[in-house]
Short mmCIF file of C-alpha atoms and ligand atoms in Angstrom, two decimals:
data_model
loop_
_atom_site.label_atom_id
_atom_site.label_comp_id
_atom_site.label_asym_id
_atom_site.label_seq_id
_atom_site.Cartn_x
_atom_site.Cartn_y
_atom_site.Cartn_z
CA MET A 8 3.88 -20.53 17.13
CA ASN A 9 6.17 -18.66 19.51
CA ASN A 10 7.01 -15.03 19.04
CA ASN A 11 10.81 -14.88 19.06
CA PHE A 12 11.05 -11.43 17.52
CA PRO A 13 13.01 -8.70 19.27
CA LYS A 14 11.05 -6.87 21.98
CA ASP A 15 11.10 -3.60 20.03
CA PHE A 16 9.81 -5.19 16.81
CA ILE A 17 6.91 -3.11 15.43
CA TRP A 18 3.65 -5.05 15.04
CA GLY A 19 0.68 -3.37 13.41
CA THR A 20 -2.18 -3.46 10.93
CA SER A 21 -2.92 -1.36 7.85
CA THR A 22 -5.89 0.18 6.06
CA ALA A 23 -6.40 2.87 3.41
CA ALA A 24 -8.86 5.76 3.21
CA TYR A 25 -10.83 4.93 0.10
CA GLN A 26 -11.07 1.27 1.04
CA ILE A 27 -12.73 1.84 4.43
CA GLU A 28 -14.03 5.38 4.99
CA GLY A 29 -17.14 5.77 2.82
CA ALA A 30 -18.79 9.18 3.31
CA VAL A 31 -17.45 10.22 -0.06
CA ASN A 32 -19.84 13.14 -0.41
CA GLU A 33 -19.70 14.37 3.16
CA ASP A 34 -18.12 17.34 4.87
CA GLY A 35 -16.70 18.94 1.76
CA ARG A 36 -14.74 16.02 0.28
CA SER A 37 -14.42 16.24 -3.50
CA LYS A 38 -14.17 13.33 -5.90
CA SER A 39 -11.04 11.29 -6.25
CA VAL A 40 -9.91 9.36 -9.31
CA TRP A 41 -11.27 6.23 -7.68
CA ASP A 42 -14.81 7.67 -7.32
CA VAL A 43 -14.79 8.46 -11.01
CA PHE A 44 -13.24 5.13 -12.03
CA CYS A 45 -15.92 3.25 -10.05
CA GLU A 46 -18.69 5.22 -11.80
CA GLN A 47 -17.56 3.95 -15.21
CA ASP A 48 -19.21 0.68 -16.25
CA GLY A 49 -17.08 -2.42 -16.27
CA ASN A 50 -14.18 -1.15 -14.17
CA ILE A 51 -15.15 -2.83 -10.89
CA ILE A 52 -16.04 -6.53 -11.06
CA ASP A 53 -19.19 -6.28 -8.90
CA GLY A 54 -20.07 -2.73 -9.96
CA SER A 55 -19.41 -1.50 -6.42
CA SER A 56 -17.51 1.53 -5.13
CA GLY A 57 -16.22 3.09 -1.93
CA ILE A 58 -19.37 5.19 -1.40
CA VAL A 59 -20.10 3.41 1.89
CA ALA A 60 -17.16 1.00 2.18
CA CYS A 61 -16.88 0.07 5.89
CA ASP A 62 -18.45 3.36 6.98
CA HIS A 63 -15.33 3.95 9.03
CA TYR A 64 -15.86 7.71 8.73
CA HIS A 65 -18.78 7.39 11.17
CA ARG A 66 -17.30 4.65 13.35
CA VAL A 67 -13.95 5.88 14.50
CA ASP A 68 -14.67 5.19 18.18
CA GLU A 69 -15.76 1.62 17.51
CA ASP A 70 -12.80 0.93 15.22
CA VAL A 71 -10.23 2.35 17.62
CA ALA A 72 -11.77 0.23 20.39
CA LEU A 73 -11.38 -2.85 18.18
CA LEU A 74 -7.74 -2.00 17.57
CA LYS A 75 -7.18 -1.49 21.26
CA ASN A 76 -8.85 -4.76 22.23
CA ALA A 77 -6.52 -6.60 19.87
CA GLY A 78 -3.56 -5.00 21.62
CA ILE A 79 -2.47 -3.42 18.35
CA LYS A 80 0.14 -0.78 19.09
CA ASN A 81 0.70 0.52 15.55
CA TYR A 82 -2.02 1.46 13.11
CA ARG A 83 -1.30 2.48 9.54
CA PHE A 84 -4.00 4.43 7.71
CA SER A 85 -4.05 6.89 4.84
CA ILE A 86 -5.29 10.43 4.40
CA SER A 87 -7.75 11.23 1.66
CA TRP A 88 -6.25 14.14 -0.28
CA PRO A 89 -9.67 15.32 -1.60
CA ARG A 90 -10.97 15.58 1.98
CA ILE A 91 -8.12 17.91 2.92
CA LEU A 92 -7.84 19.95 -0.27
CA PRO A 93 -11.05 19.57 -2.28
CA ASN A 94 -9.53 21.65 -5.08
CA GLY A 95 -6.33 19.62 -4.99
CA ILE A 96 -4.41 22.71 -3.88
CA GLY A 97 -5.43 26.01 -2.32
CA LYS A 98 -8.26 26.21 0.18
CA VAL A 99 -7.99 23.78 3.09
CA ASN A 100 -11.15 21.95 4.25
CA PRO A 101 -11.23 22.25 8.06
CA LYS A 102 -13.71 19.37 8.36
CA GLY A 103 -11.26 17.06 6.62
CA ILE A 104 -8.48 18.05 9.00
CA LYS A 105 -10.84 17.62 11.95
CA PHE A 106 -11.69 14.04 11.00
CA TYR A 107 -8.05 12.91 10.94
CA SER A 108 -7.10 15.03 13.92
CA ASN A 109 -9.79 13.31 15.97
CA LEU A 110 -8.65 9.89 14.73
CA VAL A 111 -5.07 10.67 15.76
CA ASP A 112 -6.23 11.87 19.19
CA LYS A 113 -8.28 8.72 19.73
CA LEU A 114 -5.38 6.49 18.73
CA LEU A 115 -2.97 8.28 21.02
CA GLU A 116 -5.41 8.19 23.94
CA ASN A 117 -5.41 4.41 23.50
CA ASN A 118 -1.63 4.11 23.21
CA ILE A 119 -1.75 3.25 19.52
CA THR A 120 0.96 4.81 17.38
CA PRO A 121 -0.29 6.28 14.10
CA TRP A 122 1.56 5.53 10.86
CA ILE A 123 0.19 7.85 8.21
CA THR A 124 0.29 7.12 4.50
CA LEU A 125 0.04 10.47 2.75
CA TYR A 126 -1.08 8.97 -0.53
CA HIS A 127 -2.87 5.67 -1.04
CA TRP A 128 -4.14 6.18 -4.60
CA ASP A 129 -7.07 8.60 -4.18
CA LEU A 130 -5.83 11.60 -6.17
CA PRO A 131 -8.34 14.49 -6.35
CA GLN A 132 -10.10 14.19 -9.71
CA CYS A 133 -9.58 17.91 -10.35
CA LEU A 134 -5.81 17.26 -10.41
CA GLN A 135 -6.31 14.29 -12.72
CA GLN A 136 -8.01 16.72 -15.09
CA LYS A 137 -4.73 18.64 -15.16
CA GLY A 138 -2.79 15.50 -16.03
CA GLY A 139 -2.38 13.95 -12.58
CA TRP A 140 0.77 11.86 -12.23
CA CYS A 141 1.66 12.49 -15.87
CA ASN A 142 2.12 16.21 -15.17
CA ARG A 143 5.39 17.18 -13.53
CA GLU A 144 3.58 19.94 -11.64
CA ILE A 145 2.38 17.21 -9.32
CA LEU A 146 5.63 17.70 -7.43
CA ASP A 147 4.38 21.10 -6.30
CA TRP A 148 0.80 19.97 -5.74
CA PHE A 149 1.98 17.09 -3.59
CA SER A 150 4.32 19.27 -1.62
CA GLU A 151 1.54 21.70 -0.80
CA TYR A 152 -0.74 18.86 0.30
CA ALA A 153 1.95 17.13 2.38
CA HIS A 154 2.75 20.35 4.21
CA VAL A 155 -0.92 20.98 5.02
CA VAL A 156 -1.23 17.49 6.51
CA THR A 157 2.05 17.55 8.42
CA ASP A 158 1.37 21.08 9.74
CA ALA A 159 -1.96 19.88 11.11
CA LEU A 160 -0.96 16.47 12.48
CA GLY A 161 2.80 16.48 12.71
CA TYR A 162 3.11 17.52 16.32
CA ARG A 163 1.34 14.29 17.30
CA VAL A 164 2.46 11.94 14.52
CA ASN A 165 5.98 10.68 14.00
CA ASN A 166 5.74 8.00 11.29
CA TRP A 167 5.08 8.96 7.68
CA ILE A 168 4.76 6.93 4.50
CA ILE A 169 4.92 9.18 1.45
CA LEU A 170 3.38 6.95 -1.25
CA ASN A 171 1.77 3.53 -1.33
CA GLU A 172 2.90 1.12 -4.03
CA PRO A 173 3.78 3.44 -6.90
CA SER A 174 4.28 0.31 -9.04
CA VAL A 175 0.54 -0.44 -8.93
CA VAL A 176 -0.42 3.16 -9.66
CA SER A 177 1.86 3.13 -12.69
CA PHE A 178 1.53 -0.39 -14.10
CA LEU A 179 -2.17 -1.02 -13.43
CA GLY A 180 -3.39 2.60 -13.38
CA HIS A 181 -1.32 4.25 -16.13
CA GLY A 182 0.04 1.36 -18.21
CA LEU A 183 -2.73 -1.22 -18.49
CA GLY A 184 -5.81 0.75 -17.41
CA PHE A 185 -7.00 -1.79 -14.82
CA HIS A 186 -6.97 0.73 -11.94
CA ALA A 187 -7.83 4.42 -11.68
CA PRO A 188 -7.31 6.68 -13.54
CA GLY A 189 -7.64 3.99 -16.23
CA LEU A 190 -4.88 5.31 -18.50
CA LYS A 191 -2.88 3.09 -20.82
CA GLY A 192 0.37 3.10 -22.71
CA GLU A 193 4.08 3.35 -22.23
CA ASP A 194 4.29 7.15 -22.08
CA ASN A 195 1.70 7.44 -19.32
CA TYR A 196 3.42 4.62 -17.50
CA LEU A 197 6.88 6.17 -17.69
CA ALA A 198 5.76 9.67 -16.73
CA SER A 199 3.85 8.40 -13.71
CA VAL A 200 6.78 6.29 -12.50
CA HIS A 201 9.28 9.10 -12.78
CA HIS A 202 7.04 11.69 -11.12
CA GLN A 203 6.24 9.37 -8.22
CA ASN A 204 9.94 8.65 -7.75
CA LEU A 205 10.63 12.39 -7.73
CA VAL A 206 7.85 13.05 -5.21
CA ILE A 207 9.36 10.52 -2.82
CA GLY A 208 12.85 12.04 -3.09
CA ARG A 209 11.66 15.59 -2.76
CA MET A 210 9.16 15.01 0.04
CA TYR A 211 11.62 13.02 2.10
CA ARG A 212 14.01 15.96 2.03
CA GLU A 213 11.35 18.61 2.65
CA LEU A 214 9.70 16.79 5.52
CA LYS A 215 12.98 15.83 7.12
CA ALA A 216 14.03 19.48 6.99
CA LYS A 217 10.78 20.35 8.73
CA ASN A 218 11.32 17.86 11.54
CA ALA A 219 14.49 15.81 11.69
CA ASN A 220 12.94 13.49 14.29
CA TRP A 221 10.22 12.20 12.01
CA ASN A 222 10.51 8.61 10.80
CA ILE A 223 9.86 8.97 7.08
CA GLY A 224 9.66 6.24 4.46
CA SER A 225 7.61 5.16 1.49
CA SER A 226 5.90 1.84 0.70
CA TYR A 227 6.64 -0.34 -2.31
CA THR A 228 5.62 -3.68 -3.68
CA LEU A 229 8.31 -6.28 -3.30
CA LEU A 230 7.59 -9.20 -5.56
CA ASP A 231 9.62 -12.23 -6.28
CA ASN A 232 12.09 -11.56 -9.05
CA PRO A 233 10.29 -13.48 -11.78
CA ALA A 234 13.49 -14.16 -13.67
CA ASP A 235 14.37 -16.50 -10.83
CA ALA A 236 10.97 -18.11 -10.55
CA SER A 237 9.79 -21.07 -12.59
CA CYS A 238 8.93 -18.72 -15.43
CA LYS A 239 10.96 -19.53 -18.51
CA ASP A 240 10.51 -16.34 -20.42
CA ASN A 241 13.53 -14.32 -19.46
CA ARG A 242 12.93 -11.22 -21.55
CA ALA A 243 9.44 -10.67 -20.16
CA SER A 244 10.61 -11.65 -16.67
CA ALA A 245 13.27 -8.98 -16.68
CA TYR A 246 10.67 -6.34 -17.60
CA MET A 247 8.21 -7.60 -14.96
CA ASP A 248 10.95 -7.31 -12.39
CA CYS A 249 11.43 -3.67 -13.47
CA PHE A 250 7.69 -2.90 -13.33
CA TRP A 251 7.24 -4.21 -9.78
CA ASN A 252 10.64 -3.75 -8.18
CA ARG A 253 13.56 -2.21 -10.01
CA ASN A 254 11.99 0.90 -11.62
CA PHE A 255 11.54 2.14 -8.07
CA PHE A 256 14.26 0.56 -5.94
CA ASP A 257 17.13 1.12 -8.41
CA PRO A 258 16.58 4.90 -8.66
CA LEU A 259 15.95 5.15 -4.92
CA MET A 260 18.99 3.16 -3.83
CA LYS A 261 21.40 3.60 -6.74
CA GLY A 262 20.25 6.78 -8.51
CA GLU A 263 19.66 5.10 -11.87
CA TYR A 264 16.97 3.28 -13.81
CA PRO A 265 17.65 -0.35 -14.75
CA SER A 266 19.70 -0.53 -17.95
CA ILE A 267 16.88 -2.04 -20.05
CA MET A 268 14.61 0.88 -19.11
CA GLN A 269 17.04 3.80 -19.29
CA ASP A 270 16.37 4.88 -22.87
CA ALA A 271 12.64 4.75 -22.34
CA PHE A 272 12.81 7.06 -19.29
CA LYS A 273 15.13 9.60 -20.96
CA PRO A 274 12.45 12.02 -22.22
CA TRP A 275 11.20 12.53 -18.65
CA VAL A 276 14.47 12.80 -16.80
CA GLN A 277 15.82 16.32 -16.27
CA ASP A 278 19.18 17.40 -14.90
CA GLY A 279 19.42 16.71 -11.19
CA ASP A 280 16.44 14.33 -11.10
CA MET A 281 18.36 11.16 -10.34
CA GLU A 282 20.27 12.89 -7.55
CA LEU A 283 16.96 14.00 -6.05
CA ILE A 284 15.47 10.52 -6.28
CA LYS A 285 18.42 8.71 -4.70
CA THR A 286 17.52 8.98 -1.03
CA ASP A 287 18.39 7.29 2.21
CA LEU A 288 14.85 6.99 3.53
CA ASP A 289 14.51 6.28 7.24
CA PHE A 290 12.82 3.03 6.27
CA VAL A 291 11.66 1.30 3.13
CA GLY A 292 8.11 -0.04 3.44
CA VAL A 293 7.72 -3.32 1.55
CA GLN A 294 4.46 -5.09 0.73
CA HIS A 295 4.12 -8.61 -0.47
CA TYR A 296 1.20 -10.87 -1.39
CA ASN A 297 1.90 -12.97 -4.39
CA SER A 298 4.47 -13.84 -7.00
CA ILE A 299 3.89 -12.60 -10.50
CA TYR A 300 4.73 -14.51 -13.67
CA ALA A 301 5.49 -12.89 -16.97
CA LYS A 302 5.06 -13.67 -20.64
CA ASP A 303 5.69 -11.95 -23.94
CA ASP A 304 2.58 -10.20 -25.23
CA PHE A 305 3.11 -7.40 -27.70
CA GLU A 306 -0.61 -6.60 -28.00
CA LYS A 307 -1.90 -6.37 -24.45
CA GLY A 308 1.36 -5.87 -22.62
CA LEU A 309 3.60 -2.98 -21.76
CA PHE A 310 7.03 -3.15 -23.37
CA GLY A 311 5.75 -6.45 -24.78
CA THR A 312 5.23 -7.85 -21.31
CA PHE A 313 2.06 -9.14 -19.70
CA PHE A 314 1.06 -11.43 -16.84
CA GLY A 315 1.92 -15.08 -17.35
CA GLU A 316 0.29 -18.15 -15.86
CA LYS A 317 1.49 -19.32 -12.53
CA PRO A 318 2.36 -22.99 -12.24
CA LYS A 319 -0.78 -25.04 -11.50
CA ASP A 320 0.57 -26.90 -8.48
CA ILE A 321 0.90 -23.82 -6.26
CA PRO A 322 -1.58 -23.68 -3.32
CA THR A 323 -3.68 -20.52 -3.38
CA THR A 324 -5.94 -18.35 -1.24
CA ASP A 325 -9.62 -17.97 -2.19
CA ILE A 326 -8.79 -15.32 -4.80
CA GLY A 327 -6.19 -17.48 -6.52
CA TRP A 328 -3.09 -15.77 -5.17
CA GLY A 329 -0.24 -18.17 -4.45
CA ILE A 330 0.65 -19.17 -0.91
CA MET A 331 4.42 -19.08 -1.19
CA PRO A 332 6.14 -17.93 1.99
CA GLN A 333 9.41 -19.21 0.57
CA ASP A 334 9.09 -16.63 -2.22
CA PHE A 335 8.57 -13.91 0.37
CA TYR A 336 11.76 -15.02 2.10
CA HIS A 337 13.49 -15.00 -1.26
CA CYS A 338 12.30 -11.45 -2.03
CA LEU A 339 13.63 -10.19 1.27
CA SER A 340 17.03 -11.80 0.94
CA ASP A 341 17.23 -10.78 -2.71
CA PHE A 342 16.53 -7.18 -1.72
CA ASN A 343 19.40 -7.38 0.72
CA GLN A 344 21.74 -8.69 -1.91
CA ARG A 345 20.76 -6.05 -4.42
CA TYR A 346 20.66 -3.03 -2.16
CA GLY A 347 22.37 -3.87 1.11
CA ASP A 348 21.06 -3.60 4.66
CA LYS A 349 21.75 0.06 5.39
CA ILE A 350 18.09 1.13 5.23
CA PRO A 351 15.74 -0.82 7.52
CA LEU A 352 12.70 -2.47 6.00
CA VAL A 353 9.24 -2.39 7.49
CA ILE A 354 6.71 -4.85 6.06
CA THR A 355 3.90 -2.32 5.75
CA GLU A 356 1.45 -4.86 4.25
CA ASN A 357 1.12 -8.61 4.00
CA GLY A 358 -2.01 -10.69 4.17
CA CYS A 359 -4.50 -12.93 2.38
CA ALA A 360 -8.10 -13.03 1.18
CA TYR A 361 -10.46 -15.82 2.25
CA TYR A 362 -14.25 -15.94 1.98
CA ASP A 363 -14.89 -17.16 5.57
CA LYS A 364 -18.24 -15.99 6.93
CA PRO A 365 -19.88 -16.10 10.37
CA ASP A 366 -21.06 -19.61 11.26
CA ASP A 367 -24.36 -20.39 13.04
CA ASN A 368 -22.91 -19.15 16.30
CA GLY A 369 -21.70 -15.94 14.70
CA LYS A 370 -18.05 -16.99 14.84
CA VAL A 371 -15.75 -16.38 11.85
CA ASP A 372 -13.23 -19.15 12.06
CA ASP A 373 -10.57 -18.17 9.53
CA ALA A 374 -8.04 -20.87 10.38
CA ARG A 375 -6.50 -20.59 6.92
CA ARG A 376 -5.61 -16.93 7.55
CA ILE A 377 -3.90 -17.89 10.78
CA SER A 378 -1.77 -20.48 9.05
CA PHE A 379 -1.00 -18.07 6.19
CA LEU A 380 0.15 -15.41 8.65
CA GLU A 381 2.17 -17.92 10.65
CA SER A 382 4.04 -19.06 7.56
CA TYR A 383 4.71 -15.55 6.26
CA ILE A 384 5.77 -14.24 9.66
CA SER A 385 8.14 -17.23 9.89
CA ALA A 386 9.61 -16.17 6.56
CA VAL A 387 10.24 -12.71 8.04
CA SER A 388 11.90 -14.30 11.05
CA ASP A 389 14.13 -16.46 8.81
CA ALA A 390 15.11 -13.40 6.79
CA ILE A 391 16.04 -11.50 9.95
CA ASN A 392 18.11 -14.44 11.15
CA ASP A 393 19.92 -14.36 7.82
CA GLY A 394 20.82 -10.70 8.21
CA VAL A 395 17.97 -8.80 6.56
CA ASN A 396 17.32 -5.58 8.45
CA ILE A 397 13.54 -5.73 9.17
CA LYS A 398 12.01 -3.60 11.90
CA GLY A 399 8.28 -4.21 11.66
CA TYR A 400 5.32 -6.08 10.21
CA PHE A 401 1.79 -4.83 9.49
CA VAL A 402 -1.08 -7.16 8.58
CA TRP A 403 -3.22 -6.14 5.64
CA SER A 404 -5.86 -5.56 6.66
CA PHE A 405 -7.41 -4.62 9.94
CA MET A 406 -10.90 -5.15 8.50
CA ASP A 407 -12.47 -6.45 5.31
CA ASN A 408 -12.76 -3.61 2.82
CA PHE A 409 -13.16 -2.40 -0.75
CA GLU A 410 -10.54 -4.24 -2.79
CA TRP A 411 -10.30 -1.80 -5.72
CA SER A 412 -11.25 -3.34 -9.10
CA GLU A 413 -12.12 -6.59 -7.33
CA GLY A 414 -14.93 -4.96 -5.32
CA TYR A 415 -16.01 -6.39 -1.97
CA ALA A 416 -15.67 -10.16 -2.53
CA PRO A 417 -12.02 -10.52 -1.43
CA ARG A 418 -11.93 -10.36 2.36
CA PHE A 419 -8.51 -9.48 3.73
CA GLY A 420 -9.54 -8.46 7.26
CA LEU A 421 -8.81 -9.64 10.77
CA VAL A 422 -12.30 -8.23 11.40
CA TYR A 423 -15.30 -9.35 9.37
CA VAL A 424 -17.54 -6.58 7.97
CA ASP A 425 -21.16 -7.47 7.21
CA TYR A 426 -21.92 -5.11 4.33
CA ASP A 427 -25.58 -6.22 4.24
CA ASN A 428 -26.12 -5.57 7.91
CA ASP A 429 -25.09 -2.00 8.58
CA CYS A 430 -21.37 -2.85 8.31
CA LYS A 431 -21.47 -4.79 11.57
CA ARG A 432 -17.97 -5.77 12.66
CA THR A 433 -17.10 -9.26 13.94
CA PRO A 434 -13.54 -10.05 14.96
CA LYS A 435 -12.39 -13.26 13.24
CA SER A 436 -10.35 -16.01 14.90
CA SER A 437 -7.24 -14.44 13.35
CA TYR A 438 -7.91 -11.22 15.27
CA TYR A 439 -7.62 -13.10 18.55
CA TRP A 440 -4.67 -15.11 17.27
CA TYR A 441 -2.81 -11.91 16.31
CA ARG A 442 -3.67 -10.34 19.68
CA ASP A 443 -2.13 -13.28 21.50
CA PHE A 444 0.86 -13.51 19.18
CA ILE A 445 1.94 -9.88 19.52
CA LYS A 446 1.28 -9.64 23.27
CA VAL A 447 4.44 -8.59 25.07
C1 GCO B 160 -2.13 -2.93 -2.46
C2 GCO B 160 -2.74 -1.95 -1.59
C3 GCO B 160 -3.89 -2.43 -0.78
C4 GCO B 160 -4.58 -3.66 -1.24
C5 GCO B 160 -3.89 -4.91 -0.78
C6 GCO B 160 -4.55 -6.20 -1.20
O1 GCO B 160 -1.07 -3.40 -2.14
O2 GCO B 160 -2.68 -3.26 -3.49
O3 GCO B 160 -1.81 -1.31 -0.80
O4 GCO B 160 -4.69 -1.31 -0.87
O5 GCO B 160 -5.89 -3.71 -0.81
O6 GCO B 160 -2.61 -4.92 -1.30
O7 GCO B 160 -4.53 -6.30 -2.59
#
């Protein structure tokens, strides 16, 4: 496959703190909601947690060298809030700052541009005890945290992602209870959506006022609009579309919640909120893996809506997620039609999970990942050719890691991690393929 993308197209890879760092009890870090969620029986399929993860906390030099050897020029990672502010707010932990400061220095020394996600799901547990995302005070807590991080790193870092996938935090974490903090119900769902939307609007303005040169966005899921997919259940499809896409993009781009959700959100919306949320971010980060189908389910679902079955004839990755690059293309062009092309998109995550392991010669030949990436990157190229304003693409993930409730079985990495052998790293075939593909 030839790389016909513009010369200034941004190619990168992504990770997240809790999924790779480990060292959860070291250097003054306090517990996050994910530590606590993992401790509770039955929440994580294999009973695992991020206690060790990829041990990245102790292997920064090795991991930066791996990035460099793949010619990766942009690396997206997240900051662990409980490492920086173990009490959620208040006293700053200098050892937490030092860890990320050193990582940033190492990246820059190797000509790798950092893209920092301020929040990738690991809320300090002490703030959860005060209501977490359901408490409107989180706007102030988040602001304090974001200023501590940007004060410490902002003179060397230009690219900021405020939140990662608020849809997952709300739907899986506050609506259905499948992710931390394990809350359920419509009220928790609605409060967490609205407060995350407000945090994005407020932090964009505050950080931009601090440094107008920063490139500031936020990352969202972008899933195929299920009402257009083969799903026949239109009521449930319309709600699913709201849960994954419209409850976030409509307020951000149009300053209003989708009409079918407006009454439900009313109790949480105060004067001026929608004006604060409607924001011209510098870029919208979009992340895509799978298409989601919907069905009516008034017992298990939220607003009577639960996951439906995907059609049987769809090819899948090893974890059963559909391989549907045409749906990715459709999402991107649909986004353009709904919201226009004024704000550039950056694909801040896309990737696939396969179980490939080292063969007898120690080689991890993940040919299926290469063909997955080729087909999805082609979809990005087609979307650009059809006028969608896309500036970059980041593979999820740089290395295999802790896949939340699914534990360690799903392997999304370009680099294999041998969890039974001191987290030894082995670049897979896709690592070398990506290196050659993005070479300028
Ligand atoms: C997400 C997160 C990542 C996941 C990845 C694969 O989108 O869920 O940003 O942390 O690991 O998406 O599921």
